[in-house]
Amino acid sequence: MSPFFKSRLHLASLVAAALLLSGCQTAGVQPRAAIDATASVDASPMLRQDAFKGIYEVTVAAGAGSVFVASINGFGKENAGFIQRLDARSLQLLQTIQVPHRSFALGVNRVTNTLYVGNTMEGSLSVVDGASGIVKGVIQLAVPVKDEKGEESMPHTRKVIIDEKHNRVFVTSPGQPGLIWIVDGATNTLTHTITSDGVWTAGAAYDEQANRLYVSQGGINEILVIDPDAGQVVNSFSTGDTTDATVAKNSKHFFINLAIDVKGQRLFSTDASTNQVYVIDIASGKTVKTVPIGIGALDVIYNAQRNEVITTNRGVSRSQPDGSGALTFIDGANYEVKRTLDLPVHPNSLALTPDGATLYVTVKAPHGEKHPAWRKDAADSVVRIDLR
């Protein structure tokens, strides 16, 4: 081969190498348009991410840089549970954590950075390291029970509430009767099992200053007051509307979820039977106000920084299965509805950042094909709402 052709080949090789190196150097550089789009998404005061299947509760992780969302991929006993960690601003998926059992409820101890996952159908808690996502173990709370026919079932877990000061976990069980479990977070052991005098013990809220746990339910006494140290019910509040609780269906109310205003010593409970928020004065145990919020009343949260109560209602009931739900924002000073935000199709669970500045909502797609908004393979959603 002549020197000329050798020179040409050598030059071509150098050019090709330079192009390859150039490609390697620029491949990792994000285009300006993509950077601007990401910044725009992060800065948006409201953001919706439709990318999930079978989601339930949401909670804010320690440090508030991410949120956890509980999900399942089926209701069978063989199904696992999943926790998605999302970026707190963009709602982009950062991590998927698989837990041994189906996951519905969430609670985070931000002091120990431990995530507790309510395995509803199995009556247990999965314990997850909040930093690494490593599953540290499972705490079995419920024991199988037999009904009058001799058929065996497992009491379900529902709400998971954290006591960061004393490193405890409170878990409700909406059975007949209801149950409340208290777990020592240091040893991951069950310390107390409390049997309720009512049914469907579902909601819970904890007053760290007074060291009192409040749970909400159906039956004669819609609210129970519990001393968690002793593991005993020390008081109860009743609307007085239910007089015969020998049969669960006689209950006039089902206080499905509960929130607390520690400073003002008030409880707020969503009543799934009347679709109202009940405002209860803790000192007297009396109902001071009821606020209608719409069909399918579900979750409630109190924002102390804004003196504001926020609720979800799913928008459907057995008699009205075609509706769509909303968020309701209630003024904590006068109990007037400040605004209602439609959030189709079925708003589910709520979570607030510790500073009260950002709200997260899980939204369920319709389950039944008869719903007008049902679509094949429709996704569930997570919504971020900036409140300032």
Short mmCIF file of C-alpha atoms in Angstrom, two decimals:
data_model
loop_
_atom_site.label_atom_id
_atom_site.label_comp_id
_atom_site.label_asym_id
_atom_site.label_seq_id
_atom_site.Cartn_x
_atom_site.Cartn_y
_atom_site.Cartn_z
CA MET A 1 0.00 0.00 0.00
CA SER A 2 1.31 3.43 -0.96
CA PRO A 3 2.20 6.02 1.69
CA PHE A 4 -0.64 8.17 0.33
CA PHE A 5 -3.31 5.56 1.02
CA LYS A 6 -1.77 4.77 4.42
CA SER A 7 -1.98 8.46 5.25
CA ARG A 8 -5.60 8.66 4.11
CA LEU A 9 -6.56 5.61 6.17
CA HIS A 10 -4.76 6.96 9.19
CA LEU A 11 -6.57 10.29 8.84
CA ALA A 12 -9.94 8.55 8.48
CA SER A 13 -9.24 6.54 11.62
CA LEU A 14 -8.40 9.68 13.54
CA VAL A 15 -11.58 11.40 12.35
CA ALA A 16 -13.71 8.37 13.28
CA ALA A 17 -12.10 8.18 16.70
CA ALA A 18 -12.66 11.88 17.25
CA LEU A 19 -16.32 11.52 16.33
CA LEU A 20 -16.75 8.60 18.71
CA LEU A 21 -15.06 10.50 21.53
CA SER A 22 -17.16 13.54 20.76
CA GLY A 23 -20.31 11.42 20.94
CA CYS A 24 -19.24 9.96 24.27
CA GLN A 25 -18.58 13.39 25.70
CA THR A 26 -21.91 14.91 24.64
CA ALA A 27 -24.22 11.93 25.28
CA GLY A 28 -24.45 12.69 29.00
CA VAL A 29 -25.20 16.37 28.53
CA GLN A 30 -28.91 17.05 28.92
CA PRO A 31 -30.40 19.26 26.20
CA ARG A 32 -31.42 22.71 27.35
CA ALA A 33 -35.05 22.04 26.46
CA ALA A 34 -35.12 18.96 28.69
CA ILE A 35 -33.59 20.91 31.57
CA ASP A 36 -36.18 23.65 31.15
CA ALA A 37 -39.01 21.09 31.00
CA THR A 38 -37.81 19.39 34.18
CA ALA A 39 -37.55 22.72 35.97
CA SER A 40 -41.03 23.63 34.79
CA VAL A 41 -42.48 20.36 36.11
CA ASP A 42 -40.75 20.77 39.46
CA ALA A 43 -41.96 24.36 39.78
CA SER A 44 -45.56 23.61 38.86
CA PRO A 45 -47.86 24.36 41.81
CA MET A 46 -49.90 21.26 41.00
CA LEU A 47 -48.68 18.09 39.34
CA ARG A 48 -50.38 14.81 38.49
CA GLN A 49 -48.58 11.58 37.67
CA ASP A 50 -50.75 8.84 36.12
CA ALA A 51 -48.42 5.87 36.22
CA PHE A 52 -49.46 3.42 38.93
CA LYS A 53 -51.48 0.28 39.52
CA GLY A 54 -53.33 -0.59 42.69
CA ILE A 55 -52.11 2.31 44.83
CA TYR A 56 -53.45 3.13 48.27
CA GLU A 57 -51.78 5.26 50.94
CA VAL A 58 -49.06 7.87 50.52
CA THR A 59 -46.68 9.29 53.13
CA VAL A 60 -43.79 11.74 53.14
CA ALA A 61 -40.33 10.24 53.68
CA ALA A 62 -37.83 11.49 56.24
CA GLY A 63 -36.20 14.65 54.93
CA ALA A 64 -39.23 15.38 52.71
CA GLY A 65 -37.22 14.86 49.52
CA SER A 66 -39.35 11.91 48.48
CA VAL A 67 -42.69 10.27 49.15
CA PHE A 68 -43.66 6.62 49.56
CA VAL A 69 -46.74 5.12 47.91
CA ALA A 70 -48.17 1.69 48.79
CA SER A 71 -49.46 -0.51 45.99
CA ILE A 72 -50.52 -4.05 45.15
CA ASN A 73 -50.62 -5.96 41.87
CA GLY A 74 -53.46 -8.26 42.90
CA PHE A 75 -55.61 -9.38 45.81
CA GLY A 76 -54.55 -13.02 45.84
CA LYS A 77 -52.68 -14.50 48.79
CA GLU A 78 -49.76 -15.17 46.49
CA ASN A 79 -49.35 -11.48 45.63
CA ALA A 80 -46.56 -9.38 47.13
CA GLY A 81 -46.79 -5.72 48.04
CA PHE A 82 -44.83 -2.84 46.58
CA ILE A 83 -43.69 0.56 47.79
CA GLN A 84 -42.79 3.19 45.21
CA ARG A 85 -40.46 5.98 46.29
CA LEU A 86 -41.16 9.10 44.22
CA ASP A 87 -39.32 12.39 43.93
CA ALA A 88 -41.22 14.86 46.08
CA ARG A 89 -41.39 17.49 43.33
CA SER A 90 -41.44 15.70 39.96
CA LEU A 91 -43.19 12.53 41.23
CA GLN A 92 -40.75 10.52 39.13
CA LEU A 93 -40.09 6.97 40.28
CA LEU A 94 -36.84 6.71 42.24
CA GLN A 95 -37.11 3.24 43.75
CA THR A 96 -39.42 0.23 43.94
CA ILE A 97 -39.41 -1.82 47.14
CA GLN A 98 -41.04 -5.24 47.29
CA VAL A 99 -42.44 -6.38 50.63
CA PRO A 100 -43.55 -9.94 51.41
CA HIS A 101 -47.28 -9.21 51.69
CA ARG A 102 -49.90 -6.98 50.08
CA SER A 103 -49.35 -3.37 51.12
CA PHE A 104 -52.07 -0.81 51.78
CA ALA A 105 -51.23 1.48 54.73
CA LEU A 106 -48.05 3.43 55.48
CA GLY A 107 -46.47 5.14 58.46
CA VAL A 108 -43.01 6.70 58.73
CA ASN A 109 -40.93 7.26 61.84
CA ARG A 110 -38.75 10.16 60.68
CA VAL A 111 -36.54 9.93 63.76
CA THR A 112 -35.46 6.34 63.12
CA ASN A 113 -36.10 6.60 59.35
CA THR A 114 -38.22 3.47 59.44
CA LEU A 115 -41.18 2.80 57.17
CA TYR A 116 -44.01 0.63 58.48
CA VAL A 117 -46.23 -1.01 55.88
CA GLY A 118 -49.69 -2.27 56.77
CA ASN A 119 -50.22 -5.71 55.20
CA THR A 120 -53.98 -5.46 55.49
CA MET A 121 -55.08 -8.92 54.40
CA GLU A 122 -52.38 -10.72 56.40
CA GLY A 123 -52.88 -8.72 59.62
CA SER A 124 -49.20 -7.79 59.80
CA LEU A 125 -46.65 -4.98 59.48
CA SER A 126 -43.64 -5.01 57.19
CA VAL A 127 -40.70 -3.02 58.57
CA VAL A 128 -38.55 -1.27 55.96
CA ASP A 129 -35.37 0.79 56.31
CA GLY A 130 -36.35 4.20 54.97
CA ALA A 131 -32.91 4.97 53.57
CA SER A 132 -32.00 1.76 51.75
CA GLY A 133 -35.41 0.21 51.18
CA ILE A 134 -34.24 -3.05 52.75
CA VAL A 135 -37.04 -5.04 54.39
CA LYS A 136 -35.99 -5.60 58.00
CA GLY A 137 -38.78 -7.96 58.98
CA VAL A 138 -42.48 -8.65 59.38
CA ILE A 139 -44.43 -8.24 62.64
CA GLN A 140 -47.47 -10.51 62.85
CA LEU A 141 -50.21 -8.72 64.76
CA ALA A 142 -53.39 -10.67 64.11
CA VAL A 143 -54.20 -14.28 64.90
CA PRO A 144 -56.77 -16.26 62.90
CA VAL A 145 -60.31 -16.33 64.28
CA LYS A 146 -63.25 -18.63 63.56
CA ASP A 147 -66.81 -17.47 63.03
CA GLU A 148 -70.01 -19.21 64.10
CA LYS A 149 -69.77 -21.53 61.11
CA GLY A 150 -66.23 -22.52 62.01
CA GLU A 151 -64.75 -20.67 59.04
CA GLU A 152 -61.35 -19.13 59.72
CA SER A 153 -60.37 -15.57 58.82
CA MET A 154 -57.58 -13.14 59.63
CA PRO A 155 -58.35 -9.76 61.23
CA HIS A 156 -57.17 -6.99 58.94
CA THR A 157 -54.86 -4.10 59.67
CA ARG A 158 -55.89 -0.62 58.57
CA LYS A 159 -54.39 2.64 59.82
CA VAL A 160 -50.72 2.84 60.84
CA ILE A 161 -49.90 5.77 63.15
CA ILE A 162 -46.41 6.58 64.46
CA ASP A 163 -45.38 7.85 67.89
CA GLU A 164 -41.89 9.19 67.18
CA LYS A 165 -41.28 10.39 70.74
CA HIS A 166 -41.67 6.94 72.29
CA ASN A 167 -40.82 4.91 69.16
CA ARG A 168 -44.19 3.16 68.98
CA VAL A 169 -46.56 2.13 66.23
CA PHE A 170 -50.35 2.10 66.57
CA VAL A 171 -52.40 -0.04 64.19
CA THR A 172 -56.19 -0.27 63.90
CA SER A 173 -58.26 -3.26 62.81
CA PRO A 174 -61.80 -2.65 61.46
CA GLY A 175 -63.46 -5.86 62.57
CA GLN A 176 -66.48 -6.80 64.66
CA PRO A 177 -65.29 -6.05 67.28
CA GLY A 178 -62.49 -3.70 66.32
CA LEU A 179 -58.93 -4.07 67.55
CA ILE A 180 -56.01 -1.76 68.27
CA TRP A 181 -52.43 -3.02 68.33
CA ILE A 182 -49.49 -1.20 69.93
CA VAL A 183 -45.98 -2.11 68.76
CA ASP A 184 -42.62 -1.28 70.34
CA GLY A 185 -40.55 0.16 67.48
CA ALA A 186 -37.24 -0.53 69.23
CA THR A 187 -37.81 -4.28 69.50
CA ASN A 188 -40.49 -4.73 66.80
CA THR A 189 -42.67 -6.58 69.28
CA LEU A 190 -46.38 -6.37 70.03
CA THR A 191 -46.92 -4.88 73.49
CA HIS A 192 -50.71 -4.45 73.69
CA THR A 193 -53.82 -5.73 71.93
CA ILE A 194 -56.94 -3.73 72.79
CA THR A 195 -60.44 -4.95 71.96
CA SER A 196 -62.83 -2.14 71.11
CA ASP A 197 -66.37 -1.81 72.43
CA GLY A 198 -67.44 -0.85 68.91
CA VAL A 199 -67.13 -2.09 65.34
CA TRP A 200 -64.97 -1.20 62.34
CA THR A 201 -62.21 0.50 64.35
CA ALA A 202 -60.55 2.28 61.45
CA GLY A 203 -59.16 5.78 61.98
CA ALA A 204 -56.53 6.93 64.46
CA ALA A 205 -54.73 10.07 65.62
CA TYR A 206 -52.11 10.56 68.32
CA ASP A 207 -51.49 13.48 70.68
CA GLU A 208 -47.81 13.26 71.59
CA GLN A 209 -48.01 16.01 74.20
CA ALA A 210 -50.86 14.42 76.14
CA ASN A 211 -49.75 10.86 75.30
CA ARG A 212 -53.23 9.90 74.18
CA LEU A 213 -54.28 7.79 71.21
CA TYR A 214 -57.68 8.44 69.67
CA VAL A 215 -59.38 5.88 67.42
CA SER A 216 -62.57 6.22 65.40
CA GLN A 217 -65.15 3.60 64.54
CA GLY A 218 -68.82 2.64 64.39
CA GLY A 219 -71.05 1.64 67.28
CA ILE A 220 -72.31 3.54 70.30
CA ASN A 221 -68.98 5.23 71.06
CA GLU A 222 -67.56 6.57 67.81
CA ILE A 223 -64.30 7.74 69.43
CA LEU A 224 -62.18 5.87 71.97
CA VAL A 225 -59.45 7.51 74.07
CA ILE A 226 -56.53 5.19 74.84
CA ASP A 227 -53.64 5.38 77.27
CA PRO A 228 -50.92 3.71 75.16
CA ASP A 229 -48.63 3.11 78.14
CA ALA A 230 -51.24 1.01 79.91
CA GLY A 231 -52.83 -0.26 76.71
CA GLN A 232 -56.29 0.61 78.02
CA VAL A 233 -59.32 2.61 76.93
CA VAL A 234 -59.68 5.48 79.42
CA ASN A 235 -62.54 7.45 77.87
CA SER A 236 -64.96 7.47 74.96
CA PHE A 237 -66.97 10.01 72.97
CA SER A 238 -70.41 9.37 71.51
CA THR A 239 -72.70 11.35 69.24
CA GLY A 240 -75.60 9.69 71.03
CA ASP A 241 -77.16 8.69 67.72
CA THR A 242 -76.56 4.95 68.03
CA THR A 243 -78.40 3.31 70.90
CA ASP A 244 -78.35 -0.35 69.87
CA ALA A 245 -75.03 -1.80 68.75
CA THR A 246 -75.86 -5.48 69.17
CA VAL A 247 -75.94 -5.63 65.37
CA ALA A 248 -73.27 -3.74 63.43
CA LYS A 249 -75.70 -2.49 60.80
CA ASN A 250 -77.57 -0.58 63.51
CA SER A 251 -74.66 1.83 63.80
CA LYS A 252 -75.71 5.27 62.60
CA HIS A 253 -72.14 6.36 61.92
CA PHE A 254 -68.84 5.02 60.66
CA PHE A 255 -66.05 7.42 61.58
CA ILE A 256 -63.67 6.03 59.00
CA ASN A 257 -60.69 8.37 59.43
CA LEU A 258 -59.46 10.77 62.07
CA ALA A 259 -57.21 13.84 62.38
CA ILE A 260 -56.21 15.93 65.38
CA ASP A 261 -55.56 19.58 66.12
CA VAL A 262 -53.22 19.18 69.09
CA LYS A 263 -53.02 22.89 69.93
CA GLY A 264 -56.76 23.49 69.69
CA GLN A 265 -57.65 20.08 71.18
CA ARG A 266 -60.07 19.17 68.42
CA LEU A 267 -60.69 15.97 66.49
CA PHE A 268 -61.90 15.84 62.89
CA SER A 269 -63.49 12.65 61.61
CA THR A 270 -64.94 11.73 58.24
CA ASP A 271 -68.22 9.87 58.64
CA ALA A 272 -68.76 7.43 55.80
CA SER A 273 -72.41 7.01 56.80
CA THR A 274 -73.49 10.66 56.57
CA ASN A 275 -70.71 12.02 54.30
CA GLN A 276 -69.81 14.74 56.77
CA VAL A 277 -66.83 15.84 58.82
CA TYR A 278 -67.53 15.74 62.54
CA VAL A 279 -65.65 18.29 64.65
CA ILE A 280 -65.26 17.09 68.24
CA ASP A 281 -64.05 19.07 71.25
CA ILE A 282 -61.67 16.81 73.15
CA ALA A 283 -62.23 18.41 76.56
CA SER A 284 -65.99 17.80 76.52
CA GLY A 285 -66.20 14.97 74.00
CA LYS A 286 -69.02 16.84 72.30
CA THR A 287 -69.63 17.41 68.60
CA VAL A 288 -69.30 21.13 67.93
CA LYS A 289 -69.87 21.13 64.17
CA THR A 290 -70.64 18.94 61.18
CA VAL A 291 -69.57 19.86 57.65
CA PRO A 292 -71.00 18.09 54.56
CA ILE A 293 -68.28 17.13 52.06
CA GLY A 294 -69.85 14.88 49.42
CA ILE A 295 -70.54 11.23 48.68
CA GLY A 296 -67.99 8.63 49.72
CA ALA A 297 -66.30 10.58 52.52
CA LEU A 298 -62.93 9.00 53.17
CA ASP A 299 -59.70 10.63 54.33
CA VAL A 300 -59.09 13.69 56.50
CA ILE A 301 -55.98 15.60 57.50
CA TYR A 302 -55.41 18.72 59.59
CA ASN A 303 -52.90 21.34 58.48
CA ALA A 304 -51.85 23.17 61.65
CA GLN A 305 -49.78 25.76 59.77
CA ARG A 306 -52.83 26.89 57.81
CA ASN A 307 -55.52 25.97 60.37
CA GLU A 308 -57.19 24.03 57.60
CA VAL A 309 -58.95 20.67 57.35
CA ILE A 310 -58.61 18.76 54.08
CA THR A 311 -60.77 15.80 53.11
CA THR A 312 -61.27 13.37 50.26
CA ASN A 313 -64.56 11.99 49.07
CA ARG A 314 -64.65 9.29 46.41
CA GLY A 315 -67.87 10.49 44.80
CA VAL A 316 -69.53 7.08 44.72
CA SER A 317 -71.75 4.93 46.90
CA ARG A 318 -73.71 1.72 46.44
CA SER A 319 -76.77 3.70 45.43
CA GLN A 320 -74.79 6.19 43.31
CA PRO A 321 -71.97 4.23 41.63
CA ASP A 322 -71.29 6.59 38.72
CA GLY A 323 -69.76 9.63 40.40
CA SER A 324 -66.37 11.28 40.69
CA GLY A 325 -64.71 12.63 43.82
CA ALA A 326 -63.06 15.77 45.12
CA LEU A 327 -60.93 17.43 47.76
CA THR A 328 -62.61 19.77 50.22
CA PHE A 329 -60.68 22.50 52.05
CA ILE A 330 -62.35 23.64 55.29
CA ASP A 331 -61.44 26.73 57.29
CA GLY A 332 -60.41 25.60 60.76
CA ALA A 333 -61.56 28.88 62.32
CA ASN A 334 -65.20 29.00 61.19
CA TYR A 335 -65.67 25.58 59.54
CA GLU A 336 -66.69 27.14 56.24
CA VAL A 337 -65.76 25.32 53.04
CA LYS A 338 -63.02 27.42 51.46
CA ARG A 339 -62.89 25.54 48.17
CA THR A 340 -63.61 22.23 46.52
CA LEU A 341 -61.20 20.74 44.01
CA ASP A 342 -62.50 18.10 41.62
CA LEU A 343 -59.92 15.32 41.33
CA PRO A 344 -61.29 12.55 39.14
CA VAL A 345 -61.89 9.83 39.45
CA HIS A 346 -61.69 8.69 43.10
CA PRO A 347 -59.43 10.67 45.49
CA ASN A 348 -58.20 8.29 48.16
CA SER A 349 -55.46 9.08 50.69
CA LEU A 350 -53.76 12.28 51.87
CA ALA A 351 -50.30 13.20 53.18
CA LEU A 352 -48.75 16.53 54.20
CA THR A 353 -45.15 17.64 54.40
CA PRO A 354 -44.14 18.53 57.99
CA ASP A 355 -44.12 22.24 57.13
CA GLY A 356 -47.69 22.06 55.84
CA ALA A 357 -46.66 23.50 52.48
CA THR A 358 -47.28 20.53 50.19
CA LEU A 359 -50.17 18.08 49.94
CA TYR A 360 -50.05 14.66 48.27
CA VAL A 361 -53.12 12.73 47.15
CA THR A 362 -53.54 9.24 45.73
CA VAL A 363 -56.32 8.94 43.16
CA LYS A 364 -57.90 5.65 42.12
CA ALA A 365 -59.17 4.79 38.66
CA PRO A 366 -62.69 3.30 38.49
CA HIS A 367 -62.76 -0.40 39.31
CA GLY A 368 -65.95 -1.49 37.60
CA GLU A 369 -66.57 -1.48 33.86
CA LYS A 370 -70.00 0.08 34.37
CA HIS A 371 -68.50 3.36 35.60
CA PRO A 372 -68.63 5.95 32.78
CA ALA A 373 -64.96 6.88 33.34
CA TRP A 374 -63.72 3.27 33.27
CA ARG A 375 -61.01 2.60 30.69
CA LYS A 376 -59.12 -0.58 30.05
CA ASP A 377 -55.67 -0.53 31.69
CA ALA A 378 -56.33 2.89 33.23
CA ALA A 379 -53.67 3.99 35.72
CA ASP A 380 -53.99 5.24 39.28
CA SER A 381 -52.46 8.61 40.11
CA VAL A 382 -50.45 10.61 42.60
CA VAL A 383 -51.10 14.36 42.77
CA ARG A 384 -48.88 17.01 44.35
CA ILE A 385 -50.48 20.31 45.39
CA ASP A 386 -48.47 23.27 46.67
CA LEU A 387 -50.50 25.07 49.32
CA ARG A 388 -48.53 28.32 49.47
#
